[in-house]
mmCIF file of C-alpha atoms and ligand atoms in Angstrom:
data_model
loop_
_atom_site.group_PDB
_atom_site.id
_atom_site.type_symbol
_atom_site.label_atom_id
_atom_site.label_comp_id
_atom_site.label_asym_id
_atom_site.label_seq_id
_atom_site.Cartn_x
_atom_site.Cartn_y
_atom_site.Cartn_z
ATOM 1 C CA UNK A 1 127.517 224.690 -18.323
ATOM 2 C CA UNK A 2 124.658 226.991 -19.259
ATOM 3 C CA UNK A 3 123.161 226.997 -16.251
ATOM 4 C CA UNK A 4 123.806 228.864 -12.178
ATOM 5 C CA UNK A 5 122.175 228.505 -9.204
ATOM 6 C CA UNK A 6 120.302 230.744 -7.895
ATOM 7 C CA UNK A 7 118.910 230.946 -4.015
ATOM 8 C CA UNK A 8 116.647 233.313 -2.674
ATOM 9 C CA UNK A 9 118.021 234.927 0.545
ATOM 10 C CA UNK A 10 114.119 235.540 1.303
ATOM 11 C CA UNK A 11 114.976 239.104 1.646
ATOM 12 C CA UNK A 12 113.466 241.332 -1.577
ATOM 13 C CA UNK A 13 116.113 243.931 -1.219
ATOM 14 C CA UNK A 14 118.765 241.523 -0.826
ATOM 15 C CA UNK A 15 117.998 239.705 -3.776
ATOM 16 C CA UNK A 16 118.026 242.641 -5.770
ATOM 17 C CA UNK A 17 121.318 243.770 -4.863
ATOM 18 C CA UNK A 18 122.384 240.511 -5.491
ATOM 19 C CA UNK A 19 121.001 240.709 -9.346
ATOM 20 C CA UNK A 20 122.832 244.423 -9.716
ATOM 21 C CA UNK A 21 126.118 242.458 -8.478
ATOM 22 C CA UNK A 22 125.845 239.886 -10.979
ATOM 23 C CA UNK A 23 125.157 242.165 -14.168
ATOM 24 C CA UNK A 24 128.249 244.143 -12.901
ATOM 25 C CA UNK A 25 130.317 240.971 -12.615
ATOM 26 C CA UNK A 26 129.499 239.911 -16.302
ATOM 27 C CA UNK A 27 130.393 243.148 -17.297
ATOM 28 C CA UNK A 28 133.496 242.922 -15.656
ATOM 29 C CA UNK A 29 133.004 245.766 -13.100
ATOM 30 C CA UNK A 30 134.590 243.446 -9.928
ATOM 31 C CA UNK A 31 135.190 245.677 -7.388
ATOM 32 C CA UNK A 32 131.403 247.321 -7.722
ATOM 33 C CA UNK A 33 130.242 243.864 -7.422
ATOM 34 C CA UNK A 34 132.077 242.548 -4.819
ATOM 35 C CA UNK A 35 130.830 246.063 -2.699
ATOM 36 C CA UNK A 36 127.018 245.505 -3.596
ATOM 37 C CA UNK A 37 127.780 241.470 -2.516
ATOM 38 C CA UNK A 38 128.543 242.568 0.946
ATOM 39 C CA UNK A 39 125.848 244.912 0.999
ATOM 40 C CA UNK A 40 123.375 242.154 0.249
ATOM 41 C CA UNK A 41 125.514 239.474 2.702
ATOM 42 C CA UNK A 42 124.968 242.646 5.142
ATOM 43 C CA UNK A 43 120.958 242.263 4.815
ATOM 44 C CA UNK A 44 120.933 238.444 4.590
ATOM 45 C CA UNK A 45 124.225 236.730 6.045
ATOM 46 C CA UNK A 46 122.952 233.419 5.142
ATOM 47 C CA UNK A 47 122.682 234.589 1.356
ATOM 48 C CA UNK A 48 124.555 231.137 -0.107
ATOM 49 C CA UNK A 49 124.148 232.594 -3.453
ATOM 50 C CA UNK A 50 125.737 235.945 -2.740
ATOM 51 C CA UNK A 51 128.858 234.668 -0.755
ATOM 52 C CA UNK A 52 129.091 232.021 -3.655
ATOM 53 C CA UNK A 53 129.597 234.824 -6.188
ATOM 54 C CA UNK A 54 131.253 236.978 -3.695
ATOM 55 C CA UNK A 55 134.109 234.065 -3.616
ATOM 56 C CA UNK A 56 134.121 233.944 -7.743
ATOM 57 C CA UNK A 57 134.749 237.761 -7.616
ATOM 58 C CA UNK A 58 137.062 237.787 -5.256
ATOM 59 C CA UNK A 59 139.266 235.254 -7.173
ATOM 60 C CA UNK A 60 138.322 236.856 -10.379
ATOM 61 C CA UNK A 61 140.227 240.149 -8.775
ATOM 62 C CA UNK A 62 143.382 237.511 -8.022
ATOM 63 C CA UNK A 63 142.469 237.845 -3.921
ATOM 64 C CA UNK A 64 142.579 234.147 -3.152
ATOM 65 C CA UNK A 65 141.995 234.332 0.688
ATOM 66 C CA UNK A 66 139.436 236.430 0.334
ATOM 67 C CA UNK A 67 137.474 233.799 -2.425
ATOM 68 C CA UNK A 68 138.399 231.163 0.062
ATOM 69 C CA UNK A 69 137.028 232.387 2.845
ATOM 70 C CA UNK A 70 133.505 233.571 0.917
ATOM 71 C CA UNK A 71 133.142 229.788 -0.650
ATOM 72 C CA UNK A 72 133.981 228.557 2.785
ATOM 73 C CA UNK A 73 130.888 230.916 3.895
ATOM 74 C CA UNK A 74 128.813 229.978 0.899
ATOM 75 C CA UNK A 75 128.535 226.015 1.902
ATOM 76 C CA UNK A 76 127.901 227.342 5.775
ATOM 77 C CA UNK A 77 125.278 228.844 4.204
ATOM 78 C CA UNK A 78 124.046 225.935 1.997
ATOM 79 C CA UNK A 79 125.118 222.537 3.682
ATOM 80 C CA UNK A 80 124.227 220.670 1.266
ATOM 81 C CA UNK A 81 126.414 222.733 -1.116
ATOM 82 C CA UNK A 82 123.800 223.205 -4.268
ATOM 83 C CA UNK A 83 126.915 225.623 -5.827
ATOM 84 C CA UNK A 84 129.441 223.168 -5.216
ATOM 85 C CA UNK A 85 132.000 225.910 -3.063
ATOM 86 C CA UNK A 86 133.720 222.618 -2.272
ATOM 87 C CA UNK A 87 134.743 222.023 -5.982
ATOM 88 C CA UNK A 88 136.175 225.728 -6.002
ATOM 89 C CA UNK A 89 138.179 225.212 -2.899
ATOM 90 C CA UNK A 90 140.022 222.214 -4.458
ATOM 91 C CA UNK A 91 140.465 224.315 -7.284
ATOM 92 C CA UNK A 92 141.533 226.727 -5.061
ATOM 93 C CA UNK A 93 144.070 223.654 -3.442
ATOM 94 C CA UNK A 94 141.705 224.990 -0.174
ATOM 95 C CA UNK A 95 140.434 220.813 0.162
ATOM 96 C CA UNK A 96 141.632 217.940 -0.923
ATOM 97 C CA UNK A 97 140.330 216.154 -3.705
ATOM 98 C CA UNK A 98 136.909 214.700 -2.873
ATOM 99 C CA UNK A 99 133.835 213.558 -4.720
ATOM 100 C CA UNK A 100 131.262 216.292 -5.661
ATOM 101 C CA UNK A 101 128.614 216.894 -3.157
ATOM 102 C CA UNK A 102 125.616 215.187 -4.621
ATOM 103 C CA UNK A 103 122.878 218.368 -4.029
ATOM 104 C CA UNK A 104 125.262 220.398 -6.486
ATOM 105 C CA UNK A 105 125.360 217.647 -9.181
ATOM 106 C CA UNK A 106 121.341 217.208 -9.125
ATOM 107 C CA UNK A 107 120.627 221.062 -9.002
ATOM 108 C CA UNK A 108 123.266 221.178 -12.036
ATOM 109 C CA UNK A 109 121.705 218.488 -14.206
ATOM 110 C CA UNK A 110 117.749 219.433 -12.765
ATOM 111 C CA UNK A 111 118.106 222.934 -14.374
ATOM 112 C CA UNK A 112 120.609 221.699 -17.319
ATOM 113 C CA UNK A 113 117.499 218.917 -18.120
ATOM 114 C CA UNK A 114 115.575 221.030 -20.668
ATOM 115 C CA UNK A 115 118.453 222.179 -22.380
ATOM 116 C CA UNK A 116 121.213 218.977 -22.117
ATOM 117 C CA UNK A 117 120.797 217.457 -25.473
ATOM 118 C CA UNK A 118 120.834 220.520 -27.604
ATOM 119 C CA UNK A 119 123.629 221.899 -25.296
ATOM 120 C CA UNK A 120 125.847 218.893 -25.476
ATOM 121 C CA UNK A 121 125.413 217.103 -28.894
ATOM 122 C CA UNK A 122 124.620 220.740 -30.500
ATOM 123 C CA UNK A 123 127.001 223.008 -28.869
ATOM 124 C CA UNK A 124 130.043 220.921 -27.501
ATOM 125 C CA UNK A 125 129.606 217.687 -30.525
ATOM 126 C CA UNK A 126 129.085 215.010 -27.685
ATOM 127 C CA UNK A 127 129.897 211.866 -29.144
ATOM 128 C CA UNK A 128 130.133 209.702 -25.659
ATOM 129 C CA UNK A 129 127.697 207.210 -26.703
ATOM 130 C CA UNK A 130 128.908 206.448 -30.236
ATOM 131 C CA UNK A 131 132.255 206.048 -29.159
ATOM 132 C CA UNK A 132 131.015 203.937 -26.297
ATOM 133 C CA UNK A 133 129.128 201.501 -28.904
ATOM 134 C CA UNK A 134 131.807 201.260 -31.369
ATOM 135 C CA UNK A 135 134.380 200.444 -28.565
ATOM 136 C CA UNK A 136 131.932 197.457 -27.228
ATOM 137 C CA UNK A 137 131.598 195.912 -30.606
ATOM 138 C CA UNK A 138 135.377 196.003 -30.816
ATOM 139 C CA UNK A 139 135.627 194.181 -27.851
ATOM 140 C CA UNK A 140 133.273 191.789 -28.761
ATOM 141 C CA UNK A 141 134.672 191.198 -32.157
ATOM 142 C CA UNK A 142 137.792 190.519 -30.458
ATOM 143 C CA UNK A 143 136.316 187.881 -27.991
ATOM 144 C CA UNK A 144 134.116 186.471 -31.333
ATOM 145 C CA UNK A 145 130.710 186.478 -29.256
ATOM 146 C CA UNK A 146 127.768 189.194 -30.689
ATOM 147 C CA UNK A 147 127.704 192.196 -29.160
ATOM 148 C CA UNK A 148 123.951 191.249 -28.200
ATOM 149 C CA UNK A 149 123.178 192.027 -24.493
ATOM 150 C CA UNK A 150 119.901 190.800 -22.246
ATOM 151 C CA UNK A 151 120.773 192.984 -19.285
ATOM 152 C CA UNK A 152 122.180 195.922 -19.164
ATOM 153 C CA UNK A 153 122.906 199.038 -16.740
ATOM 154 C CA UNK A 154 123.365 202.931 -17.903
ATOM 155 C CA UNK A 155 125.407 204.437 -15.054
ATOM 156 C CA UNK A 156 124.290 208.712 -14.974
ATOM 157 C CA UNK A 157 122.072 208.003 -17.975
ATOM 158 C CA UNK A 158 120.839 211.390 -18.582
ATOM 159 C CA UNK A 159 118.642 212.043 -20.347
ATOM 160 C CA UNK A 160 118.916 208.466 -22.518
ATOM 161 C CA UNK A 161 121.428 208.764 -25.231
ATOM 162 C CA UNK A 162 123.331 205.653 -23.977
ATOM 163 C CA UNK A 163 120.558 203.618 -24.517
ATOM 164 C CA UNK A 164 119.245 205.016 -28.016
ATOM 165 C CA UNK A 165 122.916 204.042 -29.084
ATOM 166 C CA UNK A 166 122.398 200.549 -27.929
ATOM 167 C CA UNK A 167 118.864 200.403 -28.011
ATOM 168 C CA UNK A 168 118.660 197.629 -31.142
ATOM 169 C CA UNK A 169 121.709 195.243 -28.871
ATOM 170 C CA UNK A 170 119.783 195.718 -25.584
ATOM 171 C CA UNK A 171 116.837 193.421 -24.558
ATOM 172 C CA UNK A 172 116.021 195.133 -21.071
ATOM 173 C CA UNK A 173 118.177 198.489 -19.589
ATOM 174 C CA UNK A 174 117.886 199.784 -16.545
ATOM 175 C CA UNK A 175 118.942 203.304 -15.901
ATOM 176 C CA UNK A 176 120.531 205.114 -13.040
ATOM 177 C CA UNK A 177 120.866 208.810 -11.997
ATOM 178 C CA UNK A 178 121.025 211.386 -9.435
ATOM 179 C CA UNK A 179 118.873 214.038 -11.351
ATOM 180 C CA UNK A 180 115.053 213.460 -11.365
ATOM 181 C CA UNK A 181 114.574 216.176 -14.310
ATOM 182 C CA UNK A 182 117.366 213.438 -16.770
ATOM 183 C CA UNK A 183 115.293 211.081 -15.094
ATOM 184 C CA UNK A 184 112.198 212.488 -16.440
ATOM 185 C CA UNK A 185 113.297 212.589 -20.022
ATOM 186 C CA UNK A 186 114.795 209.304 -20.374
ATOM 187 C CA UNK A 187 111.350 208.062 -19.198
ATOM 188 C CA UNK A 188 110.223 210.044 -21.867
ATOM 189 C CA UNK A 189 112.378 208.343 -24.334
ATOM 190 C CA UNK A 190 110.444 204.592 -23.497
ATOM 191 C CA UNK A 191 113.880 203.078 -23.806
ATOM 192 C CA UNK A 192 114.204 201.869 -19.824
ATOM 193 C CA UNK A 193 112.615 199.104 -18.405
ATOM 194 C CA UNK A 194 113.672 200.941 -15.275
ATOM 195 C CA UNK A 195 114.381 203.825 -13.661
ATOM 196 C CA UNK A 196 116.338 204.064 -10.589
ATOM 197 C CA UNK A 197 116.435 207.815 -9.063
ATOM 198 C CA UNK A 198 120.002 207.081 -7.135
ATOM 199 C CA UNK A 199 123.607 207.763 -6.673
ATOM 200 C CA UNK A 200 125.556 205.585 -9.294
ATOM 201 C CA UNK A 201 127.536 203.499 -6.687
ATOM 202 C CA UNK A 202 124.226 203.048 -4.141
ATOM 203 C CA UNK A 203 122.240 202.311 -7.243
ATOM 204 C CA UNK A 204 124.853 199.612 -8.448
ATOM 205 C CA UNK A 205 124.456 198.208 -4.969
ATOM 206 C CA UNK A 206 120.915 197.693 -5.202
ATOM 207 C CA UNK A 207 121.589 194.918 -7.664
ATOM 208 C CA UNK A 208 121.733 191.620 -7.940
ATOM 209 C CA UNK A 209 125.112 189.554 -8.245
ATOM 210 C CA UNK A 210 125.892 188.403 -11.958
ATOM 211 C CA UNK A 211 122.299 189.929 -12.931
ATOM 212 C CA UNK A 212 123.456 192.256 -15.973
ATOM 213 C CA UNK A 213 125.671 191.620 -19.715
ATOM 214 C CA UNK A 214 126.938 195.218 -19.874
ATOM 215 C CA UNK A 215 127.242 198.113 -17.621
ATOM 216 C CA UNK A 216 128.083 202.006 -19.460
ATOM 217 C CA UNK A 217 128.861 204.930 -17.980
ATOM 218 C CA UNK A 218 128.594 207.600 -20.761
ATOM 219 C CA UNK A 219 130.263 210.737 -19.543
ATOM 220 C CA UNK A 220 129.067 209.935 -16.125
ATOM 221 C CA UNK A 221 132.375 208.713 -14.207
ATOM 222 C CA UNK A 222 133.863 212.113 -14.766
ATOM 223 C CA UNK A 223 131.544 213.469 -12.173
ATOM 224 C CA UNK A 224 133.410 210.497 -9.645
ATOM 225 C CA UNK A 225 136.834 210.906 -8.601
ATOM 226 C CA UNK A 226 137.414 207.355 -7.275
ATOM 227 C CA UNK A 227 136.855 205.187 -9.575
ATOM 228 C CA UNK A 228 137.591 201.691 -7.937
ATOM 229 C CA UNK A 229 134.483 201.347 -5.936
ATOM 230 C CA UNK A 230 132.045 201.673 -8.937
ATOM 231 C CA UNK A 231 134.313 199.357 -11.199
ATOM 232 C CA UNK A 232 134.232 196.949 -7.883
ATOM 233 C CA UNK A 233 130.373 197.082 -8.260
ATOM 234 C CA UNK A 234 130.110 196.564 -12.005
ATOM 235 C CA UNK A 235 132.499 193.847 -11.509
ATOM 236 C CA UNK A 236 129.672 192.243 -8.891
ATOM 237 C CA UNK A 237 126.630 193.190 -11.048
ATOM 238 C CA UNK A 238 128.222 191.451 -14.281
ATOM 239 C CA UNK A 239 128.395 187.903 -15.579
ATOM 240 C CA UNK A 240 131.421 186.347 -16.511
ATOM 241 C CA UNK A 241 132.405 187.590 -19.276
ATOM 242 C CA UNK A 242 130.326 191.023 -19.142
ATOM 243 C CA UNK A 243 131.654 194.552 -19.842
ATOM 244 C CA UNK A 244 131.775 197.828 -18.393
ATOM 245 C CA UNK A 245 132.502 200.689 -20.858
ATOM 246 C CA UNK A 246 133.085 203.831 -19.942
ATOM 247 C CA UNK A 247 134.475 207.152 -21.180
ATOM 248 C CA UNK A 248 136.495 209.294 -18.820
ATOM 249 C CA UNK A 249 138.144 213.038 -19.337
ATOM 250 C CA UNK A 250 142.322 212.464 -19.059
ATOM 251 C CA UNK A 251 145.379 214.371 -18.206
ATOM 252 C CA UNK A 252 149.179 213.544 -18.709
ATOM 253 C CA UNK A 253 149.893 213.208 -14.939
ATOM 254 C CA UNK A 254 149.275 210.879 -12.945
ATOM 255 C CA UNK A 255 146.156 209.852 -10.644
ATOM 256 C CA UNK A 256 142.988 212.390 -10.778
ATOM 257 C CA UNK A 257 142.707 215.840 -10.751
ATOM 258 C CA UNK A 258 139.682 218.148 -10.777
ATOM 259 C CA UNK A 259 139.954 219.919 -14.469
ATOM 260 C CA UNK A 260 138.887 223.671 -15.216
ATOM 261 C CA UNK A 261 135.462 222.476 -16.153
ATOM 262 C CA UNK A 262 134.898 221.228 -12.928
ATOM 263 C CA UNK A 263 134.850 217.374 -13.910
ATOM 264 C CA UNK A 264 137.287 214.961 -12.871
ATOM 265 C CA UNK A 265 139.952 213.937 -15.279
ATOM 266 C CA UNK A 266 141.655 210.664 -15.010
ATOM 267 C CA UNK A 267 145.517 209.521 -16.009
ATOM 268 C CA UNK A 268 145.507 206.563 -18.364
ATOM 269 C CA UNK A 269 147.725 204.645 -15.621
ATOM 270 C CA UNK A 270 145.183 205.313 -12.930
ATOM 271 C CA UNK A 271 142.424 204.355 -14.802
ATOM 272 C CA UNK A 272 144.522 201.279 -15.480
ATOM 273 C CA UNK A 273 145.069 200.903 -11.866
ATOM 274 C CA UNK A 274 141.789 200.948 -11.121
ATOM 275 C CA UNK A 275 140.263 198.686 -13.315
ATOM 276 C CA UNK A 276 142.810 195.748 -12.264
ATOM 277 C CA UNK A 277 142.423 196.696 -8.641
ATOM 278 C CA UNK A 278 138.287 196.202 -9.223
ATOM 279 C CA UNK A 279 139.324 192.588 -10.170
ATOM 280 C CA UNK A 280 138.243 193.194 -14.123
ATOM 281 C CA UNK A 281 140.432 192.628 -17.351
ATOM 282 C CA UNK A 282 141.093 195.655 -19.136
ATOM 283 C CA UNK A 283 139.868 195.139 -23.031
ATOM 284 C CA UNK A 284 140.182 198.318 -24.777
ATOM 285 C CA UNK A 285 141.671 201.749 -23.623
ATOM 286 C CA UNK A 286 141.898 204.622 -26.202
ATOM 287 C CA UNK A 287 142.286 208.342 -26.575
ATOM 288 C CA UNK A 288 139.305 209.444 -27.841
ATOM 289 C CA UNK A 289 137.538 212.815 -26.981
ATOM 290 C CA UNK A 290 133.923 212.273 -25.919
ATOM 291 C CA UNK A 291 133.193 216.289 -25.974
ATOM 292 C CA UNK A 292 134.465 220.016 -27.149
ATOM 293 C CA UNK A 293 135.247 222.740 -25.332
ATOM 294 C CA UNK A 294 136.273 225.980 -26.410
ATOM 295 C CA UNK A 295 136.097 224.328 -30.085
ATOM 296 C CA UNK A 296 139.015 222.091 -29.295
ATOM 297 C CA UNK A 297 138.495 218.507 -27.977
ATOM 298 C CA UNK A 298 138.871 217.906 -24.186
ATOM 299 C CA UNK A 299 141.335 214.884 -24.118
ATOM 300 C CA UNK A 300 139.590 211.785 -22.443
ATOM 301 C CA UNK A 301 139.266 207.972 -22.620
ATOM 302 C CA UNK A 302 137.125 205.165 -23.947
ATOM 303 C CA UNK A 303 137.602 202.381 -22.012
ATOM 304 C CA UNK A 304 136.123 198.503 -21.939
ATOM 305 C CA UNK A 305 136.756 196.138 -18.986
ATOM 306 C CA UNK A 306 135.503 192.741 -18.966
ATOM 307 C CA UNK A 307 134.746 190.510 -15.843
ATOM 308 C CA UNK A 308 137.024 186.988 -15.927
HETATM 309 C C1 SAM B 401 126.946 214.621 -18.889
HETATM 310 S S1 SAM B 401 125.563 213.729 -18.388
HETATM 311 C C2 SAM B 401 125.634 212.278 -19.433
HETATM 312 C C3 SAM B 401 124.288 211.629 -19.580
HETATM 313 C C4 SAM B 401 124.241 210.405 -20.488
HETATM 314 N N1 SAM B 401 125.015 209.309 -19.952
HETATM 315 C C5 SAM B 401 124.673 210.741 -21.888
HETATM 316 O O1 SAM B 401 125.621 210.120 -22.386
HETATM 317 O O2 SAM B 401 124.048 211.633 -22.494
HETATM 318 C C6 SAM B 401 126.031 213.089 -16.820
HETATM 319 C C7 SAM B 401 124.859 212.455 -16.071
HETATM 320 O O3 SAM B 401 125.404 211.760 -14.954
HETATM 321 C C8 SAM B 401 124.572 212.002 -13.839
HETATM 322 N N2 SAM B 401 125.407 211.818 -12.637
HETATM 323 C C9 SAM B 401 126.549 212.476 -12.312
HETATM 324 N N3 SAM B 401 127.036 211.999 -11.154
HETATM 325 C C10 SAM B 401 126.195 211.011 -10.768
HETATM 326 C C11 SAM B 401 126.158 210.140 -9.655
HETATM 327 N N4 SAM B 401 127.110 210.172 -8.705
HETATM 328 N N5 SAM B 401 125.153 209.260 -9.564
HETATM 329 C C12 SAM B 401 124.175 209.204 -10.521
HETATM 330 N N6 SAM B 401 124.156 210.015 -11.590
HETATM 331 C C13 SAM B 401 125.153 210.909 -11.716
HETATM 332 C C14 SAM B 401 124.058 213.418 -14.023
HETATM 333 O O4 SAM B 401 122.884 213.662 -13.284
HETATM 334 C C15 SAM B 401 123.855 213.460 -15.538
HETATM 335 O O5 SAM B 401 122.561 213.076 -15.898
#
C-alpha cells in the first residue's frame, strides 16, 4: 500500500529525527536509523510512530527480539494500534492470529481514499468486482432465475466499484465500511441508497432478517480472518434463495494465515468449511486472482453461497 502512518510525538525535535531515520531506512542505512530512532524514542517515549519503525528496522537487520519488543512498544504507545504492530507480531509468530485492529484498517483506507482507484485498478489490475458479477450470473444461470436483485448489501464497499459493476441488476444497495474517506467517495458515486459508516459484521447486524437478494464482499473479507460469523450474518440478512459472493486471497494449506501483504488468505477447504458451518449452500468456488502484486497474480477465490 502507498500509504504510512505518520504520528506526531508533539515534540519538534523528535519528529525531525524521526524524518532523518526514515530517509536513512529507505536508503538502506539500518543501523544509522535504528540509532537516530532511539534518539527520538529518548525525547518522546510515547513516539508510536518511531518505535513502529524502530521494530521494522530492527527486523529489517534480522534482530527479531529486538522488532518484537519495539512493535510491542509501538501499540503501548498507540492503543488503538493506527500501525497495526499487532499484524507484525503475528507475522513475527509474536500473537496469534487475530482480526486487524479496526483504527489501523480506517487510518489505512482514510489516507489510501484519494488514491485507491488509480492505485488498485491502475497499478495492481483489480478485477474483484468483474469477477464478482460474472460469478453471480453464473450462479443464477445455473438456478434459471435473472440475476436481477431489489436489495442488496456491499460488505467494505470502498470507494463503490462493487456497485458500478452491478449497478444496472441492483434496484436499491446499501453500502458498508469502516473508512469514512471510501465512504465519502462512494457517496460521491450516487450509486447507494445508503451509507452505513460501520464494521462489516456490526453493520450486517443492524439489518433486518430476510431484508436483502444479494450480499458482496469485493476484496473486503481478506481484511477478516474468521469468516463464519459474517457468512452467519449474510445468511440472516438474505432471502431464501439469496447470495453472498465474495472474493478471498488463498494459500495451499489449510485454515487462514496472515500473507506478506498483510491481508488474510484463506484455504479453499476452510472457506468451504465456513460457508457450510454459516448454514449456506456453496454455489460456485473458483481460482481466480482478484489483484497483482509484484506483476504476478496473488492466488485467491471467487466464491458464491446461496441461502436454502
Ligand atoms: C480493498 S478495499 C475494496 C473496496 C471495494 N469493495 C472494491 O471492490 O473496490 C477494502 C475495503 O474494505 C473496507 N474494510 C476492511 N475491513 C473492514 C471491516 N471490518 N468493516 C468494514 N469495512 C472494512 C476498507 O475500509 C476498504 O474500503
Amino acid at each position: 500500500m502507498p500509504v504510512r502512518m505518520f504520528l506526531s510525538s508533539g515534540d519538534l525535535m523528535a519528529d525531525r529525527r524521526f524524518d532523518f531515520a526514515r530517509d536513512l531506512q529507505l536508503k538502506g542505512d539500518l543501523v544509522a536509523a535504528a540509532d537516530l530512532l532511539l534518539q527520538a524514542i529518548e525525547r518522546a517515549p510515547g513516539f508510536a510512530s518511531a518505535w513502529f519503525t524502530l521494530g521494522e528496522v530492527r527486523q529489517q537487520l534480522g534482530e527479531r527480539d529486538a522488532a518484537i519488543s519495539a512493535f510491542r512498544k509501538a501499540r503501548e504507545a498507540d492503543p488503538d494500534d493506527r500501525h497495526g504492530a499487532r499484524l507484525r507480531l503475528m507475522r513475527l509468530g509474536a500473537e496469534p492470529l487475530a482480526e486487524m485492529p479496526q483504527a489501523y484498517v480506517r487510518a489505512l483506507f482514510d489516507q489510501y481514499a484519494p488514491k485507491f482507484e488509480s492505485a488498485l485498478v491502475d497499478d495492481l489490475g483489480y478485477r474483484g468486482p468483474a469477477l464478482l458479477f460474472k460469478a453471480v450470473l453464473a450462479a443464477r444461470a445455473a438456478v434459471r432465475k435473472p440475476a436481477f436483485f431489489r436489495r442488496a448489501v456491499d460488505l467494505g464497499c470502498g470507494t463503490g466499484l462493487a456497485a458500478a459493476a452491478f449497478a444496472r441488476n441492483v434496484d436499491h444497495f446499501t453500502g458498508i465500511d469502516l473508512s469514512p474517506r471510501m465512504i465519502e467517495q462512494a457517496r460521491a458515486t450516487s450509486l447507494y441508497a445508503e451509507l452505513q459508516l460501520d464494521d462489516l459484521l456490526s453493520g450486517l447486524r443492524r439489518k433486518p432478517d430476510a431484508g436483502a437478494e444479494l450480499v458482496l464482499a469485493a476484496d473486503a473479507m481478506v481484511y477478516v480472518a474468521d469468516l463464519v460469523p459474517v457468512l452467519a450474518e449474510a445468511a440472516r440478512v438474505l432471502v431464501p434463495g439469496g447470495l453472498f459472493a465474495f472474493t478471498t486471497e488463498t494459500h495451499d494449506g489449510e485454515g487462514v494465515v496472515l500473507g506478506r501483504g498483510l491481508r488474510y488468505a484463506h484455504g479453499a477447504d476452510h472457506v468451504r468449511a465456513s460457508v457450510a458451518a454459516a448454514g449456506l449452500d456453496l454455489s460456485l468456488l473458483e481460482d481466480r486472482s482478484a489483484r497483482n502484486e509484484d506483476h504476478t497474480p496473488v492466488p485467491g477465490l471467487v466464491v458464491v453461497a446461496t441461502k436454502s
